[in-house]
Structures are given as structure tokens and as C-alpha cells.
Short mmCIF file of C-alpha atoms in Angstrom, two decimals:
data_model
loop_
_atom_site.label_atom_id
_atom_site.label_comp_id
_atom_site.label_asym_id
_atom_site.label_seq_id
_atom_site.Cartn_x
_atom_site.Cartn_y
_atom_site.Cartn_z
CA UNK A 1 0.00 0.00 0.00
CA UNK A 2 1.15 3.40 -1.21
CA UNK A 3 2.08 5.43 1.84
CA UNK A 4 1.23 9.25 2.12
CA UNK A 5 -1.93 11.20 0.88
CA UNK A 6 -3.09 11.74 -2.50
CA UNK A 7 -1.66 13.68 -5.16
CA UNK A 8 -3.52 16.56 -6.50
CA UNK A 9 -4.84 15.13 -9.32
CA UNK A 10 -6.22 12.45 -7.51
CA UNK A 11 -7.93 14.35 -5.64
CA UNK A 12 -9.57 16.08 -8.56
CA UNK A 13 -10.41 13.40 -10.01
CA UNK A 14 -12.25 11.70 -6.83
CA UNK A 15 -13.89 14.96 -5.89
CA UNK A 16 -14.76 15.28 -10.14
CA UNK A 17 -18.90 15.17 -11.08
CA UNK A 18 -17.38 13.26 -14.28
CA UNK A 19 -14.24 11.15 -14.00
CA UNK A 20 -13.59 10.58 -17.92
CA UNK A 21 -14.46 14.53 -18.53
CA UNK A 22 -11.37 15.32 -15.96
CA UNK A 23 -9.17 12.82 -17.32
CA UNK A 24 -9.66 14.14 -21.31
CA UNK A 25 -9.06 17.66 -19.54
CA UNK A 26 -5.95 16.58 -18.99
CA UNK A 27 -4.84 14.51 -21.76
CA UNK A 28 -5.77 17.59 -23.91
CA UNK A 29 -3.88 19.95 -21.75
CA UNK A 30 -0.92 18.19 -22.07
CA UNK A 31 -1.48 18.53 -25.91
CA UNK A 32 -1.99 22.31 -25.45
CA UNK A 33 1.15 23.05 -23.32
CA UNK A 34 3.33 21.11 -25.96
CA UNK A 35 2.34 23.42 -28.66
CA UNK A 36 4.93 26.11 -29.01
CA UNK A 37 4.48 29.88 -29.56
CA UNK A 38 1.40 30.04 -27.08
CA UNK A 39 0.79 32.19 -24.18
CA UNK A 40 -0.01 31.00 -20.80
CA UNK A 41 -3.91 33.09 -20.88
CA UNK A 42 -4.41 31.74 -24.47
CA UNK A 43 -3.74 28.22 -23.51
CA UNK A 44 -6.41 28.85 -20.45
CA UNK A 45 -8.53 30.38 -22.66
CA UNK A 46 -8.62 27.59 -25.68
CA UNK A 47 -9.42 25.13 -22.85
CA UNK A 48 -12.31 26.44 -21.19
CA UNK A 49 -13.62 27.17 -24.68
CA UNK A 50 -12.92 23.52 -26.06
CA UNK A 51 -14.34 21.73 -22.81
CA UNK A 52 -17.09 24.13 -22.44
CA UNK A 53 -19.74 21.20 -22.04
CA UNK A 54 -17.33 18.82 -19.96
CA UNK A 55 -19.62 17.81 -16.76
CA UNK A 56 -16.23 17.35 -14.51
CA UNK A 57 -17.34 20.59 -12.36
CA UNK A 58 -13.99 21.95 -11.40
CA UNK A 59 -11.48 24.51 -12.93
CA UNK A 60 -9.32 23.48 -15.79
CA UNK A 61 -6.65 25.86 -14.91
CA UNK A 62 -5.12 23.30 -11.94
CA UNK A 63 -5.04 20.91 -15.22
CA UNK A 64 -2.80 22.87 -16.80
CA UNK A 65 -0.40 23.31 -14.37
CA UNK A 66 -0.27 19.24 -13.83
CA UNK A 67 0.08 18.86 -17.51
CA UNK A 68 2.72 21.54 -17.42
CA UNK A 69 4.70 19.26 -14.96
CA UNK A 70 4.03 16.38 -16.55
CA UNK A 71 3.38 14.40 -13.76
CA UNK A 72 3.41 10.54 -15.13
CA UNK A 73 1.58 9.56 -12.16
CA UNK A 74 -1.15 11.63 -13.16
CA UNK A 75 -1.07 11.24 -17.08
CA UNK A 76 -1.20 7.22 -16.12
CA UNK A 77 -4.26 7.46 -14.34
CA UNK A 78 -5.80 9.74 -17.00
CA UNK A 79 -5.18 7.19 -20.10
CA UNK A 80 -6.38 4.56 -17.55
CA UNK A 81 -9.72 6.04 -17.12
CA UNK A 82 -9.88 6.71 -20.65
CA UNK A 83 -9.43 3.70 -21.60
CA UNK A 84 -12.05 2.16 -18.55
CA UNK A 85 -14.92 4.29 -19.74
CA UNK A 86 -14.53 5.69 -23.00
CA UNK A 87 -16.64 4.46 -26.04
CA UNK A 88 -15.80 4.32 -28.95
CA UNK A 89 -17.82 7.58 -30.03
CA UNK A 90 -16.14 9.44 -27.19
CA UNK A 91 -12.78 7.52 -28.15
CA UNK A 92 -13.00 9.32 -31.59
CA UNK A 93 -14.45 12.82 -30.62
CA UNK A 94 -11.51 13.11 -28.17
CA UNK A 95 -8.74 12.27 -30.43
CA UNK A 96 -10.80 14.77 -33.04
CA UNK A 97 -10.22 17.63 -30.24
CA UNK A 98 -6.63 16.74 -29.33
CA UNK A 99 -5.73 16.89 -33.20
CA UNK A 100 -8.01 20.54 -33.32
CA UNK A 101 -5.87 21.86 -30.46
CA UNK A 102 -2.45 20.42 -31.67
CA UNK A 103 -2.95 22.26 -35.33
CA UNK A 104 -4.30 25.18 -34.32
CA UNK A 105 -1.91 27.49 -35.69
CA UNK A 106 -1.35 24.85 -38.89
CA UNK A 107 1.82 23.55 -37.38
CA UNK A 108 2.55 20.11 -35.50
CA UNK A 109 5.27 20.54 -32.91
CA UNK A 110 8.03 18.09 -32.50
CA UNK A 111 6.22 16.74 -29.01
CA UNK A 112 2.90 16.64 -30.34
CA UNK A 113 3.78 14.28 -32.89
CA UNK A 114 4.51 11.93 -30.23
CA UNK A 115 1.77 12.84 -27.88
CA UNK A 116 -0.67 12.42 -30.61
CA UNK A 117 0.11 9.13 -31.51
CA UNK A 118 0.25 8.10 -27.89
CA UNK A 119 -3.35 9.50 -27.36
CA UNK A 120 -4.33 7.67 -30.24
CA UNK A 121 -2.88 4.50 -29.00
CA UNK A 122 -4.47 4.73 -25.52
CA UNK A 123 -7.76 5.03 -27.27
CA UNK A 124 -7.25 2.41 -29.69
CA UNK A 125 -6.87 3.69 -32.74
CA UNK A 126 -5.42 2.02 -35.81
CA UNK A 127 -2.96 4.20 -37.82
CA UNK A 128 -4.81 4.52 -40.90
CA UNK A 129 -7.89 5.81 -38.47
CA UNK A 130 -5.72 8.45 -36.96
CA UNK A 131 -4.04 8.83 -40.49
CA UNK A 132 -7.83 9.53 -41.83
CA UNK A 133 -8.88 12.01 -39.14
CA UNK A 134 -6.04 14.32 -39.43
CA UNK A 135 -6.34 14.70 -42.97
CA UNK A 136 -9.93 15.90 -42.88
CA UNK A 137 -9.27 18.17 -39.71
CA UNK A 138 -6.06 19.81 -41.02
CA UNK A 139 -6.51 19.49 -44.99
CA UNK A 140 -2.95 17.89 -45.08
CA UNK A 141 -1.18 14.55 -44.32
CA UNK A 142 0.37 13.69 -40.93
CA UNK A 143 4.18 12.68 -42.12
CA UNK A 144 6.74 11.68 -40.10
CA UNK A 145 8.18 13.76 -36.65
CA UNK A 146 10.86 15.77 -37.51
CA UNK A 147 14.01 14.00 -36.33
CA UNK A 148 16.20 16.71 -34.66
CA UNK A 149 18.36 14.56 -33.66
CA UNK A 150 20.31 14.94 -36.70
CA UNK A 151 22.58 17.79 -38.08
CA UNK A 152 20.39 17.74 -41.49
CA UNK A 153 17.38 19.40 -39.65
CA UNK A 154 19.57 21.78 -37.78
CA UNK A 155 21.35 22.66 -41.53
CA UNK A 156 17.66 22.65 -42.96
CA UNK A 157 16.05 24.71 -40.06
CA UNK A 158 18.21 27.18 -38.30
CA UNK A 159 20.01 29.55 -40.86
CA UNK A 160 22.01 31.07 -38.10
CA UNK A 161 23.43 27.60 -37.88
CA UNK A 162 23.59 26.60 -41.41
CA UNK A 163 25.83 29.67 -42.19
CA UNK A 164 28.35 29.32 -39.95
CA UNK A 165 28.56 25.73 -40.69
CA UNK A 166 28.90 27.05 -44.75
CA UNK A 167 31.50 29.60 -43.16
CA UNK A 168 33.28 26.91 -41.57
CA UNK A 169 33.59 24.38 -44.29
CA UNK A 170 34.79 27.23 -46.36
CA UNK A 171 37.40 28.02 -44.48
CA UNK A 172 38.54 24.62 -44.07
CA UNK A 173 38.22 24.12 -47.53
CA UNK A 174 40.50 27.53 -48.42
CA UNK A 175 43.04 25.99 -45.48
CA UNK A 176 43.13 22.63 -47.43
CA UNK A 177 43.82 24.30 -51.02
CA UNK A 178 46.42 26.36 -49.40
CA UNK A 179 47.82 23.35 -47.98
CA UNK A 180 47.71 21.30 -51.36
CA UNK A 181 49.15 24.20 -52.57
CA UNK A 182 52.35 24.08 -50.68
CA UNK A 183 52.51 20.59 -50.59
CA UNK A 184 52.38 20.78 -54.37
CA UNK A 185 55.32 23.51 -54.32
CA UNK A 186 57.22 21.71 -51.58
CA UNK A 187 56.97 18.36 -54.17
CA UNK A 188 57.87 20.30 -57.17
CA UNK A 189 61.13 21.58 -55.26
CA UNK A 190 62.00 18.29 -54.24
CA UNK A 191 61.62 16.33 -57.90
CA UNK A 192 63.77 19.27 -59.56
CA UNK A 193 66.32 18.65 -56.81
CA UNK A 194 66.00 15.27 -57.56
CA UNK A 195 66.28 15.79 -61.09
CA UNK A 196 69.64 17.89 -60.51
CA UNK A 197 70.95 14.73 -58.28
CA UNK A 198 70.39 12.09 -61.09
CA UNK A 199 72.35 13.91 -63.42
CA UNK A 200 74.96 14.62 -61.22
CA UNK A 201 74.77 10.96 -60.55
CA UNK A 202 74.73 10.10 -64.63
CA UNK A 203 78.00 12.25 -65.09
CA UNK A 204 79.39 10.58 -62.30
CA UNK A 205 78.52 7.43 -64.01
CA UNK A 206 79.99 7.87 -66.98
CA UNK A 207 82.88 8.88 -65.60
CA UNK A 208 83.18 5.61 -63.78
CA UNK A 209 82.35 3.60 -67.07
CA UNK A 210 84.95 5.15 -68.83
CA UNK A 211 87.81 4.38 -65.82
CA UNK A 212 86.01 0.91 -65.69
CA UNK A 213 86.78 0.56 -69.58
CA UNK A 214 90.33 1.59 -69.25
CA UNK A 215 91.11 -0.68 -65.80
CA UNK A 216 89.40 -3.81 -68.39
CA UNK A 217 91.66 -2.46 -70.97
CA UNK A 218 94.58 -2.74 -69.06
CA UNK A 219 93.80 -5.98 -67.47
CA UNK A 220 93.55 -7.50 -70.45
CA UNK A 221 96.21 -6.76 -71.96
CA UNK A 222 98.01 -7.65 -68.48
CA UNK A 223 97.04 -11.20 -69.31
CA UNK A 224 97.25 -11.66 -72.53
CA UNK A 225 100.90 -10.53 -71.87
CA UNK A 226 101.01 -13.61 -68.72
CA UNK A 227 99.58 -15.57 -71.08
CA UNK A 228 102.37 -15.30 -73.78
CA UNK A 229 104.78 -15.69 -70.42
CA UNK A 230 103.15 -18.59 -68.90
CA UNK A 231 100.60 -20.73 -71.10
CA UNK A 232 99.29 -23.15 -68.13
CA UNK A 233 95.82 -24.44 -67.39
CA UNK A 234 93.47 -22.74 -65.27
CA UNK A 235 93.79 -24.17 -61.97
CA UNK A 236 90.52 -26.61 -60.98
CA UNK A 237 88.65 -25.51 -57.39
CA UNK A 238 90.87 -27.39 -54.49
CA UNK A 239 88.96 -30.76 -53.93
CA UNK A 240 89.34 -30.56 -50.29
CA UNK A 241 87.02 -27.69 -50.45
CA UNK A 242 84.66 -30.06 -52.88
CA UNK A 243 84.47 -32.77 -49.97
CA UNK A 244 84.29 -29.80 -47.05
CA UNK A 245 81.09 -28.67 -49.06
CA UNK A 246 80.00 -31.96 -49.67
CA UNK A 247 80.57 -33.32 -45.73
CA UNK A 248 78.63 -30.34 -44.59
CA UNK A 249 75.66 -31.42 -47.37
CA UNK A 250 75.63 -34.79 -45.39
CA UNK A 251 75.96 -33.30 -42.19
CA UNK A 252 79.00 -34.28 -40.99
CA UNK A 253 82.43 -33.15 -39.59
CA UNK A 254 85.92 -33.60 -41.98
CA UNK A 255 87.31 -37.03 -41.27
CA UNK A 256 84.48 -38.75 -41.51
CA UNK A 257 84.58 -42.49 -42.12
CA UNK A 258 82.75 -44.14 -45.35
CA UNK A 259 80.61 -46.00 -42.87
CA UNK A 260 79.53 -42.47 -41.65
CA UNK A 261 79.02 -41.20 -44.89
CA UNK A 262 76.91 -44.15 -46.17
CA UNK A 263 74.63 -44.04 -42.56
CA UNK A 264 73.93 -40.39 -43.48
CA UNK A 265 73.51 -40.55 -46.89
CA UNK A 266 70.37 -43.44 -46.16
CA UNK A 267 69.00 -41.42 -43.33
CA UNK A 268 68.93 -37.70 -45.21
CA UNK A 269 67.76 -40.12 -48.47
CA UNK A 270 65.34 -41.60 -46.50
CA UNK A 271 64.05 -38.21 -44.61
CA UNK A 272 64.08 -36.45 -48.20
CA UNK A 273 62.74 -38.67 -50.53
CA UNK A 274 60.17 -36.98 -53.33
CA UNK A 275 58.16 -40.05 -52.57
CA UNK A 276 57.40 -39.32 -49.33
CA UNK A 277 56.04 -35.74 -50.54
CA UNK A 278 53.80 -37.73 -52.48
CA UNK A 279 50.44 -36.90 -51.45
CA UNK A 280 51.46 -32.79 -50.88
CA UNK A 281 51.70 -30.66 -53.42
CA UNK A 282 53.83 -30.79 -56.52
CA UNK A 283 55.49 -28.09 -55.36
CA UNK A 284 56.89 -29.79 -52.33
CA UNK A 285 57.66 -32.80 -54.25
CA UNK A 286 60.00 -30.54 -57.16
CA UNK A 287 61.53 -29.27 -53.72
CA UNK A 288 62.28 -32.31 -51.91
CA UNK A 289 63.62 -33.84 -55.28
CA UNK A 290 66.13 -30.96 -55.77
CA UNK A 291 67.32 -31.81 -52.03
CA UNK A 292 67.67 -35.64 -52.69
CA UNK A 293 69.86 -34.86 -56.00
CA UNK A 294 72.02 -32.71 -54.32
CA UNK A 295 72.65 -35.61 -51.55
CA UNK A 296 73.13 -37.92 -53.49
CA UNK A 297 75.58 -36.02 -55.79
CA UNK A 298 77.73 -34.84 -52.46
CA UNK A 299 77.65 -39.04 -51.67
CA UNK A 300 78.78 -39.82 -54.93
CA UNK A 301 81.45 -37.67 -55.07
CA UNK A 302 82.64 -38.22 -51.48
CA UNK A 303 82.73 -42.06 -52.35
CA UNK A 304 84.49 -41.71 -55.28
CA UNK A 305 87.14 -39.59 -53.85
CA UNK A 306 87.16 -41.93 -50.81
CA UNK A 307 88.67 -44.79 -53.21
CA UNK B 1 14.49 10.31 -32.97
CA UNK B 2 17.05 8.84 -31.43
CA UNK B 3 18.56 8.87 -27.86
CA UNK B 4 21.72 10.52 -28.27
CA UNK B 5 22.78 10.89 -24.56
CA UNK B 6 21.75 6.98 -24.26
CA UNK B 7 24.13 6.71 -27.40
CA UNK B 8 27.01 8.27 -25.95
CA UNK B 9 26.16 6.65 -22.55
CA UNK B 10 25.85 10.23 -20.50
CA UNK B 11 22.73 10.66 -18.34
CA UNK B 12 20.59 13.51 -19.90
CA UNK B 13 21.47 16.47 -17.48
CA UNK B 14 25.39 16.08 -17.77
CA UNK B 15 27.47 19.50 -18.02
CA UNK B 16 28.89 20.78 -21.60
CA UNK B 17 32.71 20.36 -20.75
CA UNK B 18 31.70 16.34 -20.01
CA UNK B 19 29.42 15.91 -23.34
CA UNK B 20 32.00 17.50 -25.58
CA UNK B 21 34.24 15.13 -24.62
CA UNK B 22 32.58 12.41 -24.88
CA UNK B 23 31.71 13.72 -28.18
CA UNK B 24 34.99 14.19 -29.08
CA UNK B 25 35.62 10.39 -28.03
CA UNK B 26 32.85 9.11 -29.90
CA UNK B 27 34.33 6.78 -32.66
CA UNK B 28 31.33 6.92 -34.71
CA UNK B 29 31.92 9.66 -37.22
CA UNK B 30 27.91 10.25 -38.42
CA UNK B 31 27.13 9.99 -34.51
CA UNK B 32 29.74 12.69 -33.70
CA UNK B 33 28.55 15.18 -36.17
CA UNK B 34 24.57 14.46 -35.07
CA UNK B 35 25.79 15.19 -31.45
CA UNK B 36 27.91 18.05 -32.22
CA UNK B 37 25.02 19.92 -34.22
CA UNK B 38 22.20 19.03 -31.68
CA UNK B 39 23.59 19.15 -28.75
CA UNK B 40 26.31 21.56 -28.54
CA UNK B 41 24.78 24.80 -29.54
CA UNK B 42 22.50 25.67 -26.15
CA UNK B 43 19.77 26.53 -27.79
CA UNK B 44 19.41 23.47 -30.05
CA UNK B 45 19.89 21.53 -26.81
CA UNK B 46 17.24 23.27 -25.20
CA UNK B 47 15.05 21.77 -27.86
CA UNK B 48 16.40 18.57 -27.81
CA UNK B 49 15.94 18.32 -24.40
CA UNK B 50 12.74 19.34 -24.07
CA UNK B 51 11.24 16.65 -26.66
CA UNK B 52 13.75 14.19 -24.95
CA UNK B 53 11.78 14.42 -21.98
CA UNK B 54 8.31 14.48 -23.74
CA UNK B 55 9.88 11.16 -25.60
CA UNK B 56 11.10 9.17 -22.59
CA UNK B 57 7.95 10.45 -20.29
CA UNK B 58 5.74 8.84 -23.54
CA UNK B 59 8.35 5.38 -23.12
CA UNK B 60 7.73 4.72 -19.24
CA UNK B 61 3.38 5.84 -19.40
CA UNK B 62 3.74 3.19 -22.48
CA UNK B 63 5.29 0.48 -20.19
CA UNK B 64 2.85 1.14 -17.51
CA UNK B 65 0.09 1.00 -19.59
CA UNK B 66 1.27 -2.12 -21.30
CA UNK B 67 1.54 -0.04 -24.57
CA UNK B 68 5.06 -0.91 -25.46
CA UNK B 69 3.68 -2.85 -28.96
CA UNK B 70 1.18 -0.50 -30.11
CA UNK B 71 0.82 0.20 -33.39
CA UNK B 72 2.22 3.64 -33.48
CA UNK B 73 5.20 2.92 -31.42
CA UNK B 74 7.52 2.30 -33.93
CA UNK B 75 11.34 3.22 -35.33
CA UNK B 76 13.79 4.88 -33.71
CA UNK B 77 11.55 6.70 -31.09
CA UNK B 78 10.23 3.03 -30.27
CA UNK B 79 14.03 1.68 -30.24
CA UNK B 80 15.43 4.24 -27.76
CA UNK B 81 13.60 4.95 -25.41
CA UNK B 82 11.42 2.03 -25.05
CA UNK B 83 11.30 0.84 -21.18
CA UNK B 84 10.75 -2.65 -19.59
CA UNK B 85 7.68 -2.78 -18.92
CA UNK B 86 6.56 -2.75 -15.04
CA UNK B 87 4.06 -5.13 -14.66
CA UNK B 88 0.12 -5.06 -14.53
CA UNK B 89 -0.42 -2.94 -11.34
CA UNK B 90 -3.02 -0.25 -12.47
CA UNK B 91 -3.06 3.06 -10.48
CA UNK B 92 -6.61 3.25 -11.12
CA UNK B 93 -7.24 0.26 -9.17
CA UNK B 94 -4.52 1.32 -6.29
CA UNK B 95 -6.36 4.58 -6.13
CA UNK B 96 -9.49 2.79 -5.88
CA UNK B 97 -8.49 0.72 -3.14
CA UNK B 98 -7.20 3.66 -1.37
CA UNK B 99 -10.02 5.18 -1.16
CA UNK B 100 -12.31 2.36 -0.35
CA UNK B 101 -9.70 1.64 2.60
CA UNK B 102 -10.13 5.44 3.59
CA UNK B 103 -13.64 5.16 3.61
CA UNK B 104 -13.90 2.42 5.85
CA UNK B 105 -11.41 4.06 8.62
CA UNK B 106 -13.41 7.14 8.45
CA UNK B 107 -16.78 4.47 9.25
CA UNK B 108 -14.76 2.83 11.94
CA UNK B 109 -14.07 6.12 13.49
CA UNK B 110 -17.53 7.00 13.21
CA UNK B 111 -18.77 4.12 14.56
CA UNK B 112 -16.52 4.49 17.77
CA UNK B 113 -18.72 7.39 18.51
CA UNK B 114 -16.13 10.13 16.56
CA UNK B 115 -16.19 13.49 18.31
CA UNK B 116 -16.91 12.11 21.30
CA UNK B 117 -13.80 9.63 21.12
CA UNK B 118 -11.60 12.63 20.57
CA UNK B 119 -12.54 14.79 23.36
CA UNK B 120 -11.95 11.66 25.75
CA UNK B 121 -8.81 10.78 24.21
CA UNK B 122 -7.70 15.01 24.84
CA UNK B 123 -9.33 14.53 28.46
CA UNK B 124 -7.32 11.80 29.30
CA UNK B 125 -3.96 13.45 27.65
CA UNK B 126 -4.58 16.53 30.02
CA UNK B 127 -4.90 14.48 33.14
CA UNK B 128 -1.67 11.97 32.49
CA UNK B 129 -0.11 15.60 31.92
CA UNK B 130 -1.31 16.80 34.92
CA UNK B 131 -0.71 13.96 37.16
CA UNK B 132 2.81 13.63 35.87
CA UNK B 133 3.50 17.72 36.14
CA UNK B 134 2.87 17.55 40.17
CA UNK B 135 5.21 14.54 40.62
CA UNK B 136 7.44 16.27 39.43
CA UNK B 137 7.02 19.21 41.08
CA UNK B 138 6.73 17.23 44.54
CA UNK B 139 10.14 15.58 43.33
CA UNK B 140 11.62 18.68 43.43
CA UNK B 141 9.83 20.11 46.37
CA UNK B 142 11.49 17.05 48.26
CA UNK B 143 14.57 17.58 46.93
#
């Protein structure tokens, strides 16, 4: 059980001749204080005027201020009498006078758009119905609410803010061109230098082709002159550094014995046959076959020269 | 129209110095831009706020009244600021029950013979007052 006494409005509404009659009261002057450019006295004024033959037997003013605080306490017990003892004649005429006092001035506020619809789904009314009824109350269609949560309404609806957006972008445009500008200056210094250093460079070049030319000159005509001296065979690569490289293809130290070098040779054969790289790709296969030759070339040799 | 403070995850009366930064910190780029032209300049947050309120007062009366999936509570409105709903209590019928409840105190009372009950209960207040003021006073007589 709620503790403490009751709240204004339920004491209006207790002490009201007409329970429903209070409770539209308020719904609609919830609509009314949502709808912008409206004084106080008018507001009062359009009220007693539009609920002139309400039987509720109270003034509408304390309405007002309850709809001005928008007390959800309140508003919920409102829609829940509505929607108790309404029918669906009353349902309709009250949705008919919210709409009148929302578009009284031809314009739909931001918040009415909502409230509207939310009247219209306490008192059970499809879309199309409420779609219907505003059309032949206003004379046009009820679109969308206006989303002002995005920067295209604010561009679209405050020109104060649309121009120094415009002034903004401008300037950060000019900034960027005057940017791209230098950057465009700064790059056209740097390719010219650039330009200067490759010649430089090509001289240079040439200069070193030329000495190149001259040094092969010379050299060969150095040997052709050790030639005429000394007309011997070129000396073969040294065959201990044949078997080093071959050893270290096996895996093994200098000195080994044959029966090391045959163990080896089966195990590294074994370990990197193509065959066993069957079923991969042929890629690994082309691979593995390249090490297997050169194994069993560095065997070969080292046997033969082990004779 | 969408929740932006619930977007940026800043309750709705948070000072300018905290929202811009949070703005600035947003990594949404579309968001950012949205925020910065609502919510930034005062007076377009003045607005903002105000239907805000409207928007998320409409969201909690909806989950009271079990309105949450009504027809016309749809898109973004319906995404944001849609509440759980609370349950089937009805204030109508707690305010009914109140009252019945104070009606049948104010019987009870009545029945116990009302004005009469209250000028014995005051009678009787007087004279424990009484009674207790001279022991005292003989207390300190004594003493």
C-alpha cells in the first residue's frame, strides 16, 4: 500500500462530477502546453472554450499546471480512465479535439507528434484511423516527426546555424587548397632537386664507365701478356674444399669415415625422398627432389674420392 | 528520434565540458557530427531536451500501460527509449483501493462514537499531563 496522501490530481479526479471529462481535460492539456508559440492566458482560454460542455465541475486551470509538470503519475491514471470508460464515439471525438488543439496554428510541434500518436494508441486507434482524421481536420497529411536529432534538420532549419557551418567548411576548404598548394610547391622543389641529383649521378657514371673501360683495358692486356709468359691451365677448385662442401651437405664433420658417410647418406635419403612428398603438393615434391639430388651427388662424389 | 545521450552513454542532465568530450571520443563519425550539431549549440539543446523528456515520459506511461507494442510505437523513437515494462499494477485500481480503505477508517471512526472519542482521548492526555507535572514538582519540592 502506497504510503502518504493523495496527489492533486487524484484528488480532482475523486472529488470530479465526471471522471472521464477530468481525465480528457488533462490529456488535452498536455497537448496544449506542448504546442509552441502560445501564451499561458491563451492556452487557459482555448481550454475552457474547447471543454465548455465537460460535466467534470472543477477549474481546468489546476489541469494545466499538472500537464505543465508532466506528472506521469497523473497522465497514467488519465489514459487509464480513458481507456475504462470511454466508447468508442467518445474515443473518436476526443482524439478529433486533441488533433483541433495540436494544429491550431497549422503547425505540429516536434512533441505533439509523439503525444498524438500516444493518445491515439491509448484510445485504440489504428494508424490509418488516426491517419484519416487528421487529414480531414487539417486538410494535409500527418508525415513523419521531424528528427532533430540529426545535423540535417539543424542545416535545414536554423540559418544562423547553417551559415556558420557554410562559413566553416569554407574556411577549411580555403586551409586545405592552401595546404595542397604548398605541398604541391614543396613536391615540385623536391623532384627538380631530384632531377639535378640524377644527373649529377649520370656524369658521375659515366665517368666511372669510362675508368672501368680503361682498368678492363689494361687488365687485359696484363694477361694476354702472362699468357704469352706462362701458357698453363686454369687451376681446378681445391677438392678438399669439394668434400668440405659436400661433408657439410651430409651433415658431418671432416674425417668422416665411409661408414659415416653411407649411414647419413640413407637417413637424409630416407628423410628427403620426393616419394614421401607424395600426397602434398607438386610443389613440395620438385623441392624435396632438388634436395635428394644434391645428396646424393655430395655421396657420390665423397665415395668416389674416398677410393 | 534517437537517444543521443543513451548513445554516448551520459545521463541527460550532464554539463557541456563532459558531453564534448565524450563527443569528441565518440568513434562513430555520423554519430559525432549528429551530437555536435544538436547538442552543442545551447539553444538546439534546449530543444532537444525538451522533446527528450516528452519522448522518454511517452516510453515509461507506455510500459505502464502495457503499450510498449502499439501500433504507433515504432522506429527509432520506439528503439530508444522504449522501457521494460513494469508489470500489470493499475493506479486506477490502487487509487481505488485507497479510497475504499479510507472510507472504511473514516466508518470505523464513526462508529466508535467520533467526536466524542476525541474529546476523551484530549481529556485523558490533560490528566496523564497533569498527574505527571505535580510529581514532578513534589520531586523537586522534596529535593
Amino acid at each position: 500500500m502506497p504510503t502518504g496522501g493523495f496527489s492533486s490530481f487524484e484528488r480532482v479526479l475523486i472529488e470530479s462530477r465526471s471522471q472521464v471529462d477530468t481525465a480528457v481535460l488533462l490529456l488535452l492539456a498536455w497537448v496544449l502546453v506542448k504546442r509552441r508559440g502560445v501564451s499561458d492566458s491563451q492556452r487557459r482560454r482555448r481550454l475552457a472554450q474547447v471543454t465548455g460542455h465537460f460535466r467534470h465541475g472543477h477549474a481546468p486551470t489546476a489541469m494545466l499546471e499538472i500537464a505543465r509538470e508532466q506528472n506521469i503519475d497523473a497522465l497514467q491514471l488519465a489514459a487509464e480512465v480513458i481507456r475504462r470508460d470511454c466508447d468508442a464515439q467518445r474515443r473518436q471525438a476526443v482524439m478529433h479535439q486533441a488533433i483541433t488543439l495540436a494544429t491550431d496554428d497549422g503547425t505540429l510541434s516536434t512533441e505533439n507528434h509523439h503525444v498524438l500518436r500516444f493518445l491515439a494508441d491509448v484510445l485504440t486507434l489504428a494508424p490509418t484511423t488516426l491517419a484519416t482524421l487528421f487529414l480531414e481536420l487539417t486538410g494535409v497529411a500527418l508525415g513523419r516527426p521531424e528528427d532533430i536529432s540529426r545535423q540535417a534538420y539543424w542545416l535545414e532549419h536554423d540559418a544562423d546555424y547553417r551559415e556558420a557551418r557554410a562559413r566553416e567548411e569554407r574556411e577549411a576548404n580555403e586551409r586545405e587548397a592552401r595546404e595542397a598548394k604548398e605541398r604541391e610547391a614543396r613536391q615540385a622543389a623536391e623532384a627538380a632537386a631530384q632531377e639535378r641529383k640524377r644527373q649529377e649521378q649520370a656524369r658521375r657514371d659515366e665517368v666511372q664507365r669510362e675508368q672501368a673501360r680503361e682498368d678492363q683495358a689494361r687488365r687485359e692486356k696484363a694477361r694476354r701478356e702472362r699468357a704469352r709468359r706462362d701458357p698453363g691451365p686454369t687451376p681446378a677448385p681445391s677438392d678438399a674444399y669439394k668434400t668440405r662442401r659436400a661433408l657439410a651437405v651430409l651433415g658431418l664433420a671432416s674425417g668422416a669415415s665411409r661408414a659415416d658417410i653411407r649411414r647419413a647418406y640413407r637417413r637424409l635419403a630416407q628423410l628427403n625422398h620426393p616419394d614421401r612428398f607424395y600426397t602434398q603438393s607438386d610443389h613440395h615434391v620438385a623441392l624435396a627432389s632438388q634436395r635428394f639430388q644434391r645428396i646424393k651427388n655430395a655421396y657420390d662424389y665423397l665415395i668416389k674420392a674416398s677410393l | 528520434m534517437r537517444d543521443l545521450y543513451q548513445r554516448l552513454a551520459l545521463a541527460p542532465d550532464v554539463d557541456a565540458p563532459t558531453l564534448e568530450a565524450a563527443i569528441e571520443a565518440c568513434p562513430n563519425r555520423a554519430l559525432r557530427q549528429d551530437a555536435e550539431a544538436t547538442l552543442v549549440v545551447a539553444s538546439h539543446r534546449q530543444r532537444y531536451d525538451e522533446t527528450h523528456r516528452v519522448l522518454r515520459d511517452i516510453g515509461s506511461l507506455r510500459a505502464r500501460l502495457g503499450l510498449t507494442h502499439a501500433p504507433h510505437w515504432q522506429g527509432e523513437a520506439a528503439n530508444d527509449f522504449s522501457q521494460p515494462s513494469s508489470g500489470p499494477a493499475s493506479s486506477l485500481d490502487t487509487l481505488t483501493s485507497r479510497v475504499s480503505e479510507a472510507v472504511s477508517l473514516f466508518d470505523r471512526f464513526k462508529r466508535l462514537g467520533g467526536g466524542w472519542l476525541l474529546v476523551a482521548l484530549f481529556v485523558l492526555g490533560a490528566c496523564v499531563g497533569l498527574v505527571g507535572g505535580l510529581a514532578l514538582a513534589a520531586g523537586l519540592g522534596v529535593l
